[in-house]
mmCIF file of C-alpha atoms in Angstrom:
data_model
loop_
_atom_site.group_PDB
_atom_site.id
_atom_site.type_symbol
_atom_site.label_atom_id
_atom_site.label_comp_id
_atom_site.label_asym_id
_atom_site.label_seq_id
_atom_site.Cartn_x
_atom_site.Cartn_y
_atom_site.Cartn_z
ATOM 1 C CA UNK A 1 5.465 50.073 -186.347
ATOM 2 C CA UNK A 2 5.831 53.779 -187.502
ATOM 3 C CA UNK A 3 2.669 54.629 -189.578
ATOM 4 C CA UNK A 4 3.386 57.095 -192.315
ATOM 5 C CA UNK A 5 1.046 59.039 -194.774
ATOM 6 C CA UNK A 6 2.385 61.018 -197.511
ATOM 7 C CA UNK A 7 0.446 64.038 -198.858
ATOM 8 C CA UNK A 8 0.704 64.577 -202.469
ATOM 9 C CA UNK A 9 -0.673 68.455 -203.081
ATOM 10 C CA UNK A 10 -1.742 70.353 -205.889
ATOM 11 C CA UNK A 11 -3.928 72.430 -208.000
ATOM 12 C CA UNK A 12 -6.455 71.003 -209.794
ATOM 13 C CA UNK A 13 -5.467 72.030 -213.186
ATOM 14 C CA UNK A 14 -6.160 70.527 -216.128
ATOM 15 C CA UNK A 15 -5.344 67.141 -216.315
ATOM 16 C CA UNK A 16 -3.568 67.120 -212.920
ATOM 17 C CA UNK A 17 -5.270 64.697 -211.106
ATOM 18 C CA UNK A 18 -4.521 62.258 -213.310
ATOM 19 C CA UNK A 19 -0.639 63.203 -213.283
ATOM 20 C CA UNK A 20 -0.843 63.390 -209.329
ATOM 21 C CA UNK A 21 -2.404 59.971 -209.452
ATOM 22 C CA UNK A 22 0.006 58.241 -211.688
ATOM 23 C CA UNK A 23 2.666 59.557 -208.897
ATOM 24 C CA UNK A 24 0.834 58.081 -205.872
ATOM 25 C CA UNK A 25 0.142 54.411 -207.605
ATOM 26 C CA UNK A 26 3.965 54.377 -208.385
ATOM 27 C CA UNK A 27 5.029 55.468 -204.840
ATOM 28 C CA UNK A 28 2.268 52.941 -203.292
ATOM 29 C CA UNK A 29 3.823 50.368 -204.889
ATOM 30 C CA UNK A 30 7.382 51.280 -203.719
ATOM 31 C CA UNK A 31 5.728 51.212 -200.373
ATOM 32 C CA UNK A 32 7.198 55.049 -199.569
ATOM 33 C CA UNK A 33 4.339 55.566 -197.299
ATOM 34 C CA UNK A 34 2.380 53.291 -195.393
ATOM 35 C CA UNK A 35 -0.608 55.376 -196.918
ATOM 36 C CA UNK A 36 -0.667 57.834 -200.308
ATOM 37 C CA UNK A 37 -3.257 60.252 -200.771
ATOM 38 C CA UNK A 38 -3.168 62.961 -203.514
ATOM 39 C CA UNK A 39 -5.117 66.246 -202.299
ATOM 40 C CA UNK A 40 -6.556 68.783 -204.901
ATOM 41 C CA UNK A 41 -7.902 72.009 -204.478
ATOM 42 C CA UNK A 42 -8.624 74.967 -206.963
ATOM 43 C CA UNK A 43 -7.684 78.519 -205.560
ATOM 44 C CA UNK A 44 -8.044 78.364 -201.622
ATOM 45 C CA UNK A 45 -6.517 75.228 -199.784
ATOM 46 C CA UNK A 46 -7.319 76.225 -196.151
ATOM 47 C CA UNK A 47 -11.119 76.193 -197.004
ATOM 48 C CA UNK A 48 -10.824 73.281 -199.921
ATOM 49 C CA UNK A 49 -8.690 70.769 -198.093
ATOM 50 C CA UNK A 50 -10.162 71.409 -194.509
ATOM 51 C CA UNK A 51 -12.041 68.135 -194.140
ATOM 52 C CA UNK A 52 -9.464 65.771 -196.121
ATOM 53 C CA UNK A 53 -6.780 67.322 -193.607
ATOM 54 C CA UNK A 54 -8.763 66.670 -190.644
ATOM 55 C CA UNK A 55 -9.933 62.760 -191.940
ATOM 56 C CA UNK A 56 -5.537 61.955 -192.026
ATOM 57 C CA UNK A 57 -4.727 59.723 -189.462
ATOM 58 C CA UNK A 58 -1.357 58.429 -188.919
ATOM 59 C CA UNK A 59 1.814 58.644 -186.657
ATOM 60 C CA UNK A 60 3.010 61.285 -188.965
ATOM 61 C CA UNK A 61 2.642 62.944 -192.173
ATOM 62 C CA UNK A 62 4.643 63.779 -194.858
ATOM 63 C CA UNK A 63 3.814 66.734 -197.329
ATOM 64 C CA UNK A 64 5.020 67.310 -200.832
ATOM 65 C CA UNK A 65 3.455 70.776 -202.887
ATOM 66 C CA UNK A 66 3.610 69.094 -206.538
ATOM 67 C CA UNK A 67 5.133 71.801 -208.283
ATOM 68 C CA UNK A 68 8.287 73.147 -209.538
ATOM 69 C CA UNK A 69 9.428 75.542 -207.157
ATOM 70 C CA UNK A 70 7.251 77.781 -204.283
ATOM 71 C CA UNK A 71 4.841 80.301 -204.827
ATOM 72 C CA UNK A 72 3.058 82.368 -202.394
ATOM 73 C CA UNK A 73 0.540 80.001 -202.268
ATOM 74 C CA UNK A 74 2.753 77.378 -201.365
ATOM 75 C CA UNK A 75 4.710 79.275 -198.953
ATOM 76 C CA UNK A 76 1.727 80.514 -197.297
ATOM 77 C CA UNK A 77 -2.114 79.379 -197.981
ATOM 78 C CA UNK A 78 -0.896 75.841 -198.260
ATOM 79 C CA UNK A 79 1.192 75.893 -194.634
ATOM 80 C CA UNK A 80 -2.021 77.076 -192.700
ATOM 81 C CA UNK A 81 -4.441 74.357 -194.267
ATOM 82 C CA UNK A 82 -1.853 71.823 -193.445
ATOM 83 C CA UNK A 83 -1.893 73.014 -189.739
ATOM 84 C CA UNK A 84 -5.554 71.317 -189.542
ATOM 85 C CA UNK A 85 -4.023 67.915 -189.939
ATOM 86 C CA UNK A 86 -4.153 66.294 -186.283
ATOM 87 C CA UNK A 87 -0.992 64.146 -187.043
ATOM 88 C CA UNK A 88 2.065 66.237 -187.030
ATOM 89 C CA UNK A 89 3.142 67.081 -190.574
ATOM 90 C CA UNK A 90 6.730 67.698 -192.107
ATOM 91 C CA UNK A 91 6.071 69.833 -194.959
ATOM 92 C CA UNK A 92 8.709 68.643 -197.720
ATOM 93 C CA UNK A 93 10.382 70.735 -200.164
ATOM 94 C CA UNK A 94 8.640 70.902 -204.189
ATOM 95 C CA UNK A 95 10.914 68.541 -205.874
ATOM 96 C CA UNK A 96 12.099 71.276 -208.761
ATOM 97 C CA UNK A 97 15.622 71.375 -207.928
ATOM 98 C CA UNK A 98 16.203 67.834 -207.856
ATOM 99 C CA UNK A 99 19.045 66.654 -210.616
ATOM 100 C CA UNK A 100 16.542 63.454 -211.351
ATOM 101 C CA UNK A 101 14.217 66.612 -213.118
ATOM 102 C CA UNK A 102 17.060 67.526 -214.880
ATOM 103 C CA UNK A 103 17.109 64.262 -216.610
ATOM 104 C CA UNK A 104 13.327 64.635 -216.985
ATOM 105 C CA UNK A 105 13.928 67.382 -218.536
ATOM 106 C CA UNK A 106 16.341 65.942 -221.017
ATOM 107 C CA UNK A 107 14.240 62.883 -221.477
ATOM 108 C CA UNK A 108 11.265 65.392 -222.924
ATOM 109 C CA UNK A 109 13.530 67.595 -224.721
ATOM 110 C CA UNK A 110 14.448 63.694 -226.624
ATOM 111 C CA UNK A 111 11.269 63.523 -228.109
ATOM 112 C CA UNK A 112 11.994 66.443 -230.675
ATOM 113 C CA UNK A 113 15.695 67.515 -230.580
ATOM 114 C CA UNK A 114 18.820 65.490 -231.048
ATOM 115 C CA UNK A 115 21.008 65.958 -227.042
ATOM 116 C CA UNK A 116 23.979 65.726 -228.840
ATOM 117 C CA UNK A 117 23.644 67.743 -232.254
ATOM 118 C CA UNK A 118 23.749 71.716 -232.366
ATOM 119 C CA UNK A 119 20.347 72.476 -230.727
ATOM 120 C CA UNK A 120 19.185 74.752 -228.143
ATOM 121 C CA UNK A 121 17.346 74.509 -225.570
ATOM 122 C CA UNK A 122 14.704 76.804 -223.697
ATOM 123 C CA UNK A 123 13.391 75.980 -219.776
ATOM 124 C CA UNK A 124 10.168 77.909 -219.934
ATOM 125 C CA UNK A 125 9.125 78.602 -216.188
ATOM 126 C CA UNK A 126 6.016 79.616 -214.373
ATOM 127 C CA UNK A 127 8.343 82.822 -212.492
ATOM 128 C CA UNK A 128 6.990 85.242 -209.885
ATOM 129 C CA UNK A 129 8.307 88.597 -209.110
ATOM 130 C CA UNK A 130 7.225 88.712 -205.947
ATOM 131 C CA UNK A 131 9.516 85.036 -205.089
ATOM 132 C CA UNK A 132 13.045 84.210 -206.488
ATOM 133 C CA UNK A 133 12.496 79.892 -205.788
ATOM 134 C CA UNK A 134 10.678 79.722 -209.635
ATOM 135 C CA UNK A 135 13.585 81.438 -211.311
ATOM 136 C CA UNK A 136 16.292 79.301 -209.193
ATOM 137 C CA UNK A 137 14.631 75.988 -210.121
ATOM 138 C CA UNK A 138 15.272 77.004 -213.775
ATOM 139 C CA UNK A 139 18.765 78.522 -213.352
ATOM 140 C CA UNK A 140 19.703 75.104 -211.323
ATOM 141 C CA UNK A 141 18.339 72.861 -214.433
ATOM 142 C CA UNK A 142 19.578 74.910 -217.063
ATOM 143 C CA UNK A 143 23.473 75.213 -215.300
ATOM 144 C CA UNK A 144 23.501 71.279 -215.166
ATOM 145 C CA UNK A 145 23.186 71.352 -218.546
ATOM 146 C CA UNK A 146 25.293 73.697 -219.727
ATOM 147 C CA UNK A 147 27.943 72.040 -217.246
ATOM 148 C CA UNK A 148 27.019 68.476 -219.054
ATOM 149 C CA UNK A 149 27.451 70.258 -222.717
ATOM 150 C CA UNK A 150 24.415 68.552 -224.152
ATOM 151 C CA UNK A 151 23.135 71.411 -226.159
ATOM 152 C CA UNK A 152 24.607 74.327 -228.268
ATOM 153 C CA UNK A 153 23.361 77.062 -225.746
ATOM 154 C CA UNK A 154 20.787 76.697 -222.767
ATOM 155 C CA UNK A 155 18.316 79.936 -221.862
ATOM 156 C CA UNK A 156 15.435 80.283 -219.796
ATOM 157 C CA UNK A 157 12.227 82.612 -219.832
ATOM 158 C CA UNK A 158 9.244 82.676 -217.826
ATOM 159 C CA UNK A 159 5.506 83.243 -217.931
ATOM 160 C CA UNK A 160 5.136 85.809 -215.162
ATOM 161 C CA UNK A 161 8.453 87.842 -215.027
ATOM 162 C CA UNK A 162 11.938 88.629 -217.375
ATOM 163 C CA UNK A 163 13.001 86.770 -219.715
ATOM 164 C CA UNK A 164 9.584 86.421 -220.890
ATOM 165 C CA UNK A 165 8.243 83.241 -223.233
ATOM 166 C CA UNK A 166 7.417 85.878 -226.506
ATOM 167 C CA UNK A 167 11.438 86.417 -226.462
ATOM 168 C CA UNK A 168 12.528 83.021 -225.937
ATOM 169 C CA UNK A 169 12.763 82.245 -230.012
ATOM 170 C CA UNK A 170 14.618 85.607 -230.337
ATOM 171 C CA UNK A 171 17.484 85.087 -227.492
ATOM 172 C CA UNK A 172 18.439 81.680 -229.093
ATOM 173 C CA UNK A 173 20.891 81.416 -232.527
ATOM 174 C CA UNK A 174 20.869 77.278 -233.022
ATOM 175 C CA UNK A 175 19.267 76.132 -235.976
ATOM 176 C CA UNK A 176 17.668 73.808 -234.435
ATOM 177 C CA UNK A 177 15.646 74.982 -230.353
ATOM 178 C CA UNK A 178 13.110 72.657 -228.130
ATOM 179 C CA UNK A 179 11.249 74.361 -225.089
ATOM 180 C CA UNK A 180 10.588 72.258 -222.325
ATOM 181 C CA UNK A 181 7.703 73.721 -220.267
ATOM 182 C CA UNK A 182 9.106 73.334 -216.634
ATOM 183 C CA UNK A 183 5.227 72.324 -214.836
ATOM 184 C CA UNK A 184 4.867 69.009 -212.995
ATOM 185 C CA UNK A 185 0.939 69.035 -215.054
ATOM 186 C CA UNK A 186 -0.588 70.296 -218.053
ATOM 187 C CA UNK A 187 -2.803 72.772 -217.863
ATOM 188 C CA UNK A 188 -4.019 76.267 -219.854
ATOM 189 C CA UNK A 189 -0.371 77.398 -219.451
ATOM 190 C CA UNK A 190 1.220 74.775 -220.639
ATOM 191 C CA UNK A 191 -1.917 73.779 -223.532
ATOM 192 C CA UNK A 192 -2.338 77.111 -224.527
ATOM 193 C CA UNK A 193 -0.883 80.609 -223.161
ATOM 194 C CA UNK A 194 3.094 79.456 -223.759
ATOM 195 C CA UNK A 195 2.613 77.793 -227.203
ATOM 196 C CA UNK A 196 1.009 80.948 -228.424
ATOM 197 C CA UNK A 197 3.749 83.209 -226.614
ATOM 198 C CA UNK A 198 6.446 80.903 -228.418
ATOM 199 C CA UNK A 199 4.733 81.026 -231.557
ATOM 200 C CA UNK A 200 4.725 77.388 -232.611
ATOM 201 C CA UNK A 201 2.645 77.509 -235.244
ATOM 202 C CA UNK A 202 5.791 79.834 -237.156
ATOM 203 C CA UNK A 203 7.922 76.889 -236.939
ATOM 204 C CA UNK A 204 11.410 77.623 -235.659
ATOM 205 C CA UNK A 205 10.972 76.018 -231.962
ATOM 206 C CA UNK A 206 9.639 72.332 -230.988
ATOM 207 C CA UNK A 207 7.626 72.300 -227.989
ATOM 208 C CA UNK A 208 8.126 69.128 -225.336
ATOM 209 C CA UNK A 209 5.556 68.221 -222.964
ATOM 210 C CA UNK A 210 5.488 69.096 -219.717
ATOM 211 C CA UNK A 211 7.444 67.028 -216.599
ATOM 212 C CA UNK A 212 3.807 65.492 -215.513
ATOM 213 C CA UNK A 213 3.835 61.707 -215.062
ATOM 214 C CA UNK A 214 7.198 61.051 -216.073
ATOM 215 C CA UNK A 215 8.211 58.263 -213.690
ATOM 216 C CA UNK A 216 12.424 60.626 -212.839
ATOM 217 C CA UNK A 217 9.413 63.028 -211.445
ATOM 218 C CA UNK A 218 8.425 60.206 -209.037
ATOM 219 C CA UNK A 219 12.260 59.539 -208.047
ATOM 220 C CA UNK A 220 12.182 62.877 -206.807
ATOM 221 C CA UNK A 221 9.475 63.129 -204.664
ATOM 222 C CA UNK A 222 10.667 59.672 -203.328
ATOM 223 C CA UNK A 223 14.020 61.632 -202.453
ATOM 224 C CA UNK A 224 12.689 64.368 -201.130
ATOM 225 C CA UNK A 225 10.593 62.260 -198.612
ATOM 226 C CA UNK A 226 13.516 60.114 -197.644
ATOM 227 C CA UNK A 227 15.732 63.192 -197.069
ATOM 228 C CA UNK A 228 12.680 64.974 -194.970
ATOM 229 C CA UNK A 229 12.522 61.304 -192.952
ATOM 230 C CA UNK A 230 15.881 60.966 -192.318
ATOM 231 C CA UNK A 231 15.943 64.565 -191.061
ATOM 232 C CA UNK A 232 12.597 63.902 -188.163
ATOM 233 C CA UNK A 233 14.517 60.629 -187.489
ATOM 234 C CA UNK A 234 17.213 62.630 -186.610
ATOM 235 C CA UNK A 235 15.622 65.390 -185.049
ATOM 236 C CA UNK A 236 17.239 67.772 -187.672
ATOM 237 C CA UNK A 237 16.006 71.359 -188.056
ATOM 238 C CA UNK A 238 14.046 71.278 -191.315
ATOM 239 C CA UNK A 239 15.032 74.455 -193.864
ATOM 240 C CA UNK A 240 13.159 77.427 -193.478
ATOM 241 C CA UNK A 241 10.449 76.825 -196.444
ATOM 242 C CA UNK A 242 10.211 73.328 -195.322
ATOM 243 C CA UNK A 243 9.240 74.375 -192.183
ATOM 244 C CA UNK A 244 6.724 76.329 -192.670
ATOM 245 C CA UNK A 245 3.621 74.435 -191.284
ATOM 246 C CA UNK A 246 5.306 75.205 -187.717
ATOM 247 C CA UNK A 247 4.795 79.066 -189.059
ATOM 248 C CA UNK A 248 1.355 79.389 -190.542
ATOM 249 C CA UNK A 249 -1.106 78.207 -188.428
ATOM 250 C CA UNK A 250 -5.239 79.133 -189.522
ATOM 251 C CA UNK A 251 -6.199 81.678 -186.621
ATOM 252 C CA UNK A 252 -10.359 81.647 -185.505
ATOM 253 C CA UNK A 253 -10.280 85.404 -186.259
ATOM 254 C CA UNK A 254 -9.767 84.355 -190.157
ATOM 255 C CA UNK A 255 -13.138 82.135 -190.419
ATOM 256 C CA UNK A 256 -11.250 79.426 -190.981
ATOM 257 C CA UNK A 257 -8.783 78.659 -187.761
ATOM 258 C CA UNK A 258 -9.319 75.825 -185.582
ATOM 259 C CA UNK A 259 -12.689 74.800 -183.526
#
């Protein structure tokens, strides 16, 4: 029998771990993977997650970056430390443009605005200028839900690029606004450096918790892996960020490439 393990990795912010965690007991007890680790590391994954990589042994891996959308980290730091795994790895997609966030999304939103009065809603992203995937995880959400008519107006803003969080409150006109911070874990952004950009403490705009734990999250790193699985089974090309492990490999003249 086909023995799988299924990677769950991300940065060790906050209160991550424990978000990462809650993930991996749920999909261990779905029985995704015949084994579910969660891997951690703080600014540099090929030096960070060297050993854990090399200690995975299975007929295959599966990968999933917990967070919303690629980054540069994800697209290329992560890809070369994953190359040290000696099983062969299918790196999966970040789950952020999967419609089970959007109900995630709607679920957190719950806890302080009414879906079907006159409220707005703001999707507060991470955003990089360097990378369009943050700002197209947002857009997806936020034209599901204008499509489904659940709130008086939907807009987005971001942390790192245009429309920034300190506008958010100011490109909105319902009486009533939630922001839903679009992170898969707390941490200082989502604790501190967007509240104080929104301006909570004026009033004006409710603030939701992050995605984190919430068990829709889970659904969609199940899907994701299935989808990556049924595309190996099938011998399927994988997309081009999905692929990227095949791309970045750790070279010796870097310090850190393979011995």
């Amino acid at each position: 029998m086909q023995r799988d393990t299924l990677l769950l990795i991300g940065r060790s912010t906050g209160r991550a771990r424990q978000v990462y965690e809650a993930h991996a007991d749920r999909l261990r007890r779905r029985g995704v993977a015949s084994e579910v680790r969660t891997l951690t590391y703080e600014r540099e994954p090929l030096r960070e997650l060297r050993d854990e990589l090399r200690a995975v042994e299975a007929d295959r891996a599966f990968a999933v970056p917990l967070c919303m959308a690629h980054t540069r980290e994800t697209t290329d730091d992560l890809p070369a430390a994953l190359g040290r795994a000696p099983s062969p790895v299918t790196y999966c997609e970040p789950v952020g443009r999967n419609p089970a966030v959007t109900r995630a999304i709607v679920d957190r939103a719950a806890d302080h605005a009414d879906a079907a009065s006159e409220a707005g809603l703001v999707l507060v992203g991470f955003g990089a200028s360097g990378t369009p995937y943050q700002r197209q995880a947002a857009e997806y959400h936020a034209a599901r839900l204008r499509e489904e008519d659940r709130y008086a107006e939907v807009t987005t803003c971001f942390l790192l690029q245009n429309p920034t969080v300190e506008c958010a409150r100011y490109n909105v006109s319902a009486r009533e606004t939630v922001a839903v911070p679009l992170f898969l874990a707390p941490g200082e952004a989502t604790e501190e450096r967007i509240p104080a950009k929104l301006e909570v403490d004026r009033g004006g705009v409710a603030y939701a918790d992050p995605l984190a734990d919430h068990e829709l999250v889970t659904d969609a790193i199940e899907a994701e892996v299935e989808k990556q699985r049924v595309l190996v089974d099938d011998g399927t090309p994988q997309t081009f960020e999905a692929a990227l492990t095949h791309q970045s490999r750790a070279v010796a003249t870097d310090g850190e490439g393979p011995r």
